[in-house]
mmCIF file of C-alpha atoms in Angstrom:
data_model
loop_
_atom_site.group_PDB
_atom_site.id
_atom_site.type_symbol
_atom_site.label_atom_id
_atom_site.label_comp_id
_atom_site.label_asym_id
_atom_site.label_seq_id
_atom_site.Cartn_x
_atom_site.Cartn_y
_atom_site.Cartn_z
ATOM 1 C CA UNK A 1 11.097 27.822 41.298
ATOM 2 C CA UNK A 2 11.768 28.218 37.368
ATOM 3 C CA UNK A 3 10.828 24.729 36.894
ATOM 4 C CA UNK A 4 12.504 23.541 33.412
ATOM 5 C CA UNK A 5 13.617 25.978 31.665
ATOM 6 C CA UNK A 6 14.892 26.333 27.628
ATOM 7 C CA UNK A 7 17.298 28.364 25.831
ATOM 8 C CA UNK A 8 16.655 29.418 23.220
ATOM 9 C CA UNK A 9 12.925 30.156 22.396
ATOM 10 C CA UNK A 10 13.739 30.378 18.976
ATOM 11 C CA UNK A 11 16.519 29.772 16.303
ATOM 12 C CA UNK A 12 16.706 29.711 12.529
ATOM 13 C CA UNK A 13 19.974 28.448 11.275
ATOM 14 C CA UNK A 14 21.237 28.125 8.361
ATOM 15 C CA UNK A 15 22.448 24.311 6.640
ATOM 16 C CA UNK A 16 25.614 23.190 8.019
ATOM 17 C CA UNK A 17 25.453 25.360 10.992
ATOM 18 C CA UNK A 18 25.963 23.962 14.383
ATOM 19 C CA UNK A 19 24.375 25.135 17.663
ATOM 20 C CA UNK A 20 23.493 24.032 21.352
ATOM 21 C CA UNK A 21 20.213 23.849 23.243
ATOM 22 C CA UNK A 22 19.927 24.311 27.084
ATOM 23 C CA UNK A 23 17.983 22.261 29.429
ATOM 24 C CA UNK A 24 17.988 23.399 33.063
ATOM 25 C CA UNK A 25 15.904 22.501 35.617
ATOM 26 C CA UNK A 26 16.129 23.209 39.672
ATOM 27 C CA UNK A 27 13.455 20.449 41.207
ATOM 28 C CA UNK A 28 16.869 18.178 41.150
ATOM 29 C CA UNK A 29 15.415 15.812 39.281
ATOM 30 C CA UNK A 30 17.809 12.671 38.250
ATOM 31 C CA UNK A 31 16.454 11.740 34.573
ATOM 32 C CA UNK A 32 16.032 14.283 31.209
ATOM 33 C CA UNK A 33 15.017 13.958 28.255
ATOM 34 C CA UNK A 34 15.183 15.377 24.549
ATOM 35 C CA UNK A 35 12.116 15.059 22.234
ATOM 36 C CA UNK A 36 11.074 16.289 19.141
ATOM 37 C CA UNK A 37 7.711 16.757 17.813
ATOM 38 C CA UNK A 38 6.576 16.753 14.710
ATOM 39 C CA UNK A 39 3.106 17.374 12.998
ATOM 40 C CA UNK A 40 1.349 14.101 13.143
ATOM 41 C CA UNK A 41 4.115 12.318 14.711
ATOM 42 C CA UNK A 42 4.032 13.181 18.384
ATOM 43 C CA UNK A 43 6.334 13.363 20.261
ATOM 44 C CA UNK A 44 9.631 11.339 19.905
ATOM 45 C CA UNK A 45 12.861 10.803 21.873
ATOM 46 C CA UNK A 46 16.237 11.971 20.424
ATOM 47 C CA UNK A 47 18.197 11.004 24.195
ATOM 48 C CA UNK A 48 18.433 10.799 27.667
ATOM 49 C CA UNK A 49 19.771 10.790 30.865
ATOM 50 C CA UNK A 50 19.658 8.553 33.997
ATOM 51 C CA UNK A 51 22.149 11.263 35.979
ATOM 52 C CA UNK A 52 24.744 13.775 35.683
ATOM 53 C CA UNK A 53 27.900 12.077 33.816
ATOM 54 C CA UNK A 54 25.502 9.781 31.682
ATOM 55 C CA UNK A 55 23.701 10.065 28.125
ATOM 56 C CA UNK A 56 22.005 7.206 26.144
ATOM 57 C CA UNK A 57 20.416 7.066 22.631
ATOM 58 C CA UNK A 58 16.516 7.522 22.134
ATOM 59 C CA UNK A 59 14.444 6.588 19.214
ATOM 60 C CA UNK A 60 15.779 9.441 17.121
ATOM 61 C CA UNK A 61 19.180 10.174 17.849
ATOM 62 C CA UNK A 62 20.815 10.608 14.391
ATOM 63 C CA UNK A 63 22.783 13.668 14.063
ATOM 64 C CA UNK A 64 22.235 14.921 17.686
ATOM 65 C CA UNK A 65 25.082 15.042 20.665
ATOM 66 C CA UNK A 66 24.131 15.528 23.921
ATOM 67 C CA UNK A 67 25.983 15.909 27.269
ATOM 68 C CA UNK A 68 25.142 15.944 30.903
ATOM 69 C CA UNK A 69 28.383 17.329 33.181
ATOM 70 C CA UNK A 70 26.021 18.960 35.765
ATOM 71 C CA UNK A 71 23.146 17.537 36.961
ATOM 72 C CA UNK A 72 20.604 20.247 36.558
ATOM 73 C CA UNK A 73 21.383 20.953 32.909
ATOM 74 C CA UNK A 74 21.271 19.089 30.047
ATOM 75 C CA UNK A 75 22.754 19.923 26.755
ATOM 76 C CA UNK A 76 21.348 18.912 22.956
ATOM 77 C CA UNK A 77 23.677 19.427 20.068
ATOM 78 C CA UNK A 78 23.661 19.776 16.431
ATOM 79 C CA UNK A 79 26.799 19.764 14.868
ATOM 80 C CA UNK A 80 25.980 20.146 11.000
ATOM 81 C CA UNK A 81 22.093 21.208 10.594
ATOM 82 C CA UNK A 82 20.072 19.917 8.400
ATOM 83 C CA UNK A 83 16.417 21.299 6.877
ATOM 84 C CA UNK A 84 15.169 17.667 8.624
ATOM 85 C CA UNK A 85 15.806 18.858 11.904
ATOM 86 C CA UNK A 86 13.755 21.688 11.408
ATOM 87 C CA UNK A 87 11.067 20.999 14.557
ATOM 88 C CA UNK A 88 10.138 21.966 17.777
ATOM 89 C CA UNK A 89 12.409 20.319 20.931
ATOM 90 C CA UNK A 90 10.698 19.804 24.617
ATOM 91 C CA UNK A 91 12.734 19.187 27.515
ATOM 92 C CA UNK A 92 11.796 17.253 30.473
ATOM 93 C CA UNK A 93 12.613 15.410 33.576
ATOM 94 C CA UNK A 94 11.977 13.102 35.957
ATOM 95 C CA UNK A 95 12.637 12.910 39.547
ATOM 96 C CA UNK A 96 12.984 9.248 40.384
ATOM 97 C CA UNK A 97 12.218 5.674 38.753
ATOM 98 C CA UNK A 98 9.143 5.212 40.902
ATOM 99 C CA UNK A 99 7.401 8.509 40.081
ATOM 100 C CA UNK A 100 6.509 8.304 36.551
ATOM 101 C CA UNK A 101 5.764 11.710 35.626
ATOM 102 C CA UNK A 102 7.545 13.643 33.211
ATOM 103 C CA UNK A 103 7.351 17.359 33.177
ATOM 104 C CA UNK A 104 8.265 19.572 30.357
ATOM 105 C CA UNK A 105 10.142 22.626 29.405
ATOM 106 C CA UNK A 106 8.323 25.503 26.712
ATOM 107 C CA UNK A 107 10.132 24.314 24.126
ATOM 108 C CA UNK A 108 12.691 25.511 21.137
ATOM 109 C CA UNK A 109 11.353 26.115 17.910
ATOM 110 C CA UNK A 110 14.108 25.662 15.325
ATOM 111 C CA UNK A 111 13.860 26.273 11.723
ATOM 112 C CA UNK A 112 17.116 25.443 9.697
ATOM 113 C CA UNK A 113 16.892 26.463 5.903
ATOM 114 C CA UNK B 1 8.684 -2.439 22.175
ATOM 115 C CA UNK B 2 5.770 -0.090 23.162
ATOM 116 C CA UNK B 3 3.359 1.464 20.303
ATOM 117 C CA UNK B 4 0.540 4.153 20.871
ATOM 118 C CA UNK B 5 -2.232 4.756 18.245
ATOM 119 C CA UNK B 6 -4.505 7.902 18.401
ATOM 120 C CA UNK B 7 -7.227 6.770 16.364
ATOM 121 C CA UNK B 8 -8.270 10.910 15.576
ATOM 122 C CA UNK B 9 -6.016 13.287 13.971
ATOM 123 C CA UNK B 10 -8.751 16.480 14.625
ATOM 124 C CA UNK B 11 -11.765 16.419 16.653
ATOM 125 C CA UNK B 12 -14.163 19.322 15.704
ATOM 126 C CA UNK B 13 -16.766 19.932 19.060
ATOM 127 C CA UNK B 14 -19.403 22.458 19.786
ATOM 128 C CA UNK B 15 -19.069 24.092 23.216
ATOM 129 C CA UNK B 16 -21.044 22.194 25.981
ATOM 130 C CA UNK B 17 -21.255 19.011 23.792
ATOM 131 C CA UNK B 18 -19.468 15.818 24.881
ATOM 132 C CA UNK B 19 -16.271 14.439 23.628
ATOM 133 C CA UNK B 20 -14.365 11.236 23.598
ATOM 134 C CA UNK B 21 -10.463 11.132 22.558
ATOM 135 C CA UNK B 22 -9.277 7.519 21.551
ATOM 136 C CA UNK B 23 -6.045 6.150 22.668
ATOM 137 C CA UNK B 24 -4.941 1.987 21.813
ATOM 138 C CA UNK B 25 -1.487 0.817 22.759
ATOM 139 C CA UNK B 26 0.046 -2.406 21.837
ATOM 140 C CA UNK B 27 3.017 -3.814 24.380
ATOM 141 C CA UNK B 28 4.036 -6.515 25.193
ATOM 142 C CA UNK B 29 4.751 -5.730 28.911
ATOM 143 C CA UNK B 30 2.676 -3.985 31.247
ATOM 144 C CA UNK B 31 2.646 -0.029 31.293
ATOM 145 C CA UNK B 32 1.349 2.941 32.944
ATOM 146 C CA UNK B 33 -0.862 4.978 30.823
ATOM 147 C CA UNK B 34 -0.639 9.029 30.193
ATOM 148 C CA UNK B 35 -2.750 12.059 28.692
ATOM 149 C CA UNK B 36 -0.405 14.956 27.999
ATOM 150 C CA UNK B 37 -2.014 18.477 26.971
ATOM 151 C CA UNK B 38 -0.463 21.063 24.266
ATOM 152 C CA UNK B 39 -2.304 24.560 24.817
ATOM 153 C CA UNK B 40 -1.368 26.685 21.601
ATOM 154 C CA UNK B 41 2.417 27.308 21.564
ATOM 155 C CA UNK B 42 3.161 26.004 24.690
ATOM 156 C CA UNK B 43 4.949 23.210 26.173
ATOM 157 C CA UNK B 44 3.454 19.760 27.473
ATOM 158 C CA UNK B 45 1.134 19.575 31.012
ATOM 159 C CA UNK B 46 -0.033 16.422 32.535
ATOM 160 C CA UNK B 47 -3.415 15.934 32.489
ATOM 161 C CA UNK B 48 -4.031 12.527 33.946
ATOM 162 C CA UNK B 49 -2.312 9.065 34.745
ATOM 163 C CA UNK B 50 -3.109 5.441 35.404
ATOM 164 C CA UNK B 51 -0.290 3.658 37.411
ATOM 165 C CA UNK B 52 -2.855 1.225 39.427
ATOM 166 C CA UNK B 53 -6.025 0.900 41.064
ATOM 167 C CA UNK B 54 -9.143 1.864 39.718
ATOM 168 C CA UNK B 55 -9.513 1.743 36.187
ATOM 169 C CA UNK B 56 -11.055 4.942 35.865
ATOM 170 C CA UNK B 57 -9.287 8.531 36.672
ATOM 171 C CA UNK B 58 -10.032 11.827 36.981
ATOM 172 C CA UNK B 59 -8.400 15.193 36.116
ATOM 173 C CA UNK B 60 -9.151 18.296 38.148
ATOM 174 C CA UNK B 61 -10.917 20.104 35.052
ATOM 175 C CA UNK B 62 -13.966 17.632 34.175
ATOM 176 C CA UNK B 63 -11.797 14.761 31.637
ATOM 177 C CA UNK B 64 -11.575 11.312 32.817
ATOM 178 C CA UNK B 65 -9.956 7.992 31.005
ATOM 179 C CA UNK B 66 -10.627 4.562 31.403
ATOM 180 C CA UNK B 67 -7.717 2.231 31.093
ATOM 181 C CA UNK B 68 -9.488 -1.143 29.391
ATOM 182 C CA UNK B 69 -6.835 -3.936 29.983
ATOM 183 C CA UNK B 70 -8.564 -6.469 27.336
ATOM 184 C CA UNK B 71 -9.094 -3.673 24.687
ATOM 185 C CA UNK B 72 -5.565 -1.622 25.515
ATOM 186 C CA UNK B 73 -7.258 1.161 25.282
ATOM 187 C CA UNK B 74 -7.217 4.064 27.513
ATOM 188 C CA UNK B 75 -10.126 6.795 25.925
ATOM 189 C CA UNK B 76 -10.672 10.118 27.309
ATOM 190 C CA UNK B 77 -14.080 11.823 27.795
ATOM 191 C CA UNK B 78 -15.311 14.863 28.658
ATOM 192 C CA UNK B 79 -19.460 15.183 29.521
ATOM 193 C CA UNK B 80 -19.188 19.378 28.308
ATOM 194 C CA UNK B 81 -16.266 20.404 26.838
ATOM 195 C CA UNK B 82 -15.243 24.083 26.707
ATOM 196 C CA UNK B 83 -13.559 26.599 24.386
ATOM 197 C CA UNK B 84 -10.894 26.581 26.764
ATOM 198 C CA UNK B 85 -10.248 23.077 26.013
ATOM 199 C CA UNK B 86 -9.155 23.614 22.651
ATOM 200 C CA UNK B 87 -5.542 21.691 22.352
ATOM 201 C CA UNK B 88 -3.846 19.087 21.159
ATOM 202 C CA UNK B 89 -4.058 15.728 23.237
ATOM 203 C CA UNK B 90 -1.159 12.939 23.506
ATOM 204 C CA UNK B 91 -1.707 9.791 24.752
ATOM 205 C CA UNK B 92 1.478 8.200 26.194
ATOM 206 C CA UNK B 93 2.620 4.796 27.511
ATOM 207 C CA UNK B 94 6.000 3.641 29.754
ATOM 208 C CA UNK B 95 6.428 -0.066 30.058
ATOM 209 C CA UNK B 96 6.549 -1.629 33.357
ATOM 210 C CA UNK B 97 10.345 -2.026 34.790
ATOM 211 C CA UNK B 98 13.358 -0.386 35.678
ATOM 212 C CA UNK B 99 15.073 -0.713 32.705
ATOM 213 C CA UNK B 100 12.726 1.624 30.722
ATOM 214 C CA UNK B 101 14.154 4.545 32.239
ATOM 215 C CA UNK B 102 10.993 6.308 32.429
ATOM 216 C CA UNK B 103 10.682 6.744 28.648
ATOM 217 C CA UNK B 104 7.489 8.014 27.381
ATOM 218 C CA UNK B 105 5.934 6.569 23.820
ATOM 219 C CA UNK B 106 3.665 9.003 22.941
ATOM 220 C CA UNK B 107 0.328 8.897 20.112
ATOM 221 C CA UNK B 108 0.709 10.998 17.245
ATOM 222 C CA UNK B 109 -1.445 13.454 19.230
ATOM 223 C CA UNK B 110 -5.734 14.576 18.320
ATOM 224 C CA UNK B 111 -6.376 18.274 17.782
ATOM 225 C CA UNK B 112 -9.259 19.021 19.466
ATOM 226 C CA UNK B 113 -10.844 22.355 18.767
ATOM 227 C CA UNK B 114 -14.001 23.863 20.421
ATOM 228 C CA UNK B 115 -16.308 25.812 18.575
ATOM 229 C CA UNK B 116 -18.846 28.213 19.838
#
């Protein structure tokens, strides 16, 4: 089992471009998330997912779409980059509300200049 | 609305010396309690967890936390650290309830770095 995966590793883009980041994972797990971390900010939730066909806001969700039309991928969106969303984005999941644990993806690093 | 303080930014160790990692959270409800680990360019691994029970948990490589209810604290120790163990710690809370959705509210992370 791949586990949660990310594409892509890496990604510079320039202001104003768009692109989309991929979230898969095969344990069949019903929630995922997108975070971003920042130096000396943690980590911090852009949005989610309680199951395939739904999408809510996070703490962060400003300039980010997301979608969910299968259940074992979820999709993170920038439409019109900007140098603020230059960070590094984990995926994870979660299998059910009882089981707490999250487990992440390797990450995208994304520089936008 | 759940908070998470890591009172260290960067905790400089010498190999085989001990090490403490402070976590506080502030929340109104009840929460489980978290320590995520960040090797060097690498995603996030669970280290350890508090959902209930004893107060005091154990990972499989020598760290252990003790969630203090009065103090909402939940530190992490190690008795000998390692250069292995250099990373960057997050301490993470998710608030009691179904409603939460399982979202994590992490610390701002410590550095910890090993030195031989």
């Amino acid at each position: 089992n791949a586990g949660v995966t990310q594409t892509p590793k890496f990604r510079v883009l320039k202001t104003g471009q768009s692109m989309t980041l991929l979230c898969a994972q095969d344990m069949n797990h019903e929630y995922m998330y997108w975070y971003r971390q920042d130096p000396g900010m943690g980590l911090r939730l852009i949005h989610y997912s309680v199951g395939e066909g739904t999408t809510a806001k996070g703490e962060v969700p400003d300039g980010y779409n997301v979608s969910r039309l299968k259940k074992q991928n979820f999709l993170l969106g920038l439409e019109s980059a900007a140098p603020s969303q230059t960070s590094v984005y984990f995926c994870a999941t979660k299998p059910t509300v009882v089981n707490n644990e999250q487990f992440f993806g390797p990450g995208t690093r994304l520089t936008v200049l | 609305a759940q908070s998470v303080t890591q009172l260290d930014s960067q905790v400089p160790v010498f190999e085989e010396a001990p090490v403490e990692l402070r976590c506080n959270y502030s929340s109104s409800v009840s929460v489980y309690l978290f320590w995520y680990v960040q090797y060097p360019n690498q995603g996030l691994q669970l280290l350890l967890k508090y959902l209930s029970g004893s107060t005091l948990v154990e990972s499989i490589n020598g760290f252990e936390a003790e969630f203090n209810k009065s103090q909402t604290s939940f530190h992490l120790r190690k008795p000998s650290v390692h250069i292995s163990d250099t990373a960057e710690y997050f301490c993470a809370v998710i608030p009691f309830g179904g409603t939460s959705y399982g979202k994590l509210t992490f610390g701002q992370g410590t550095i910890l770095t090993v030195h031989p």
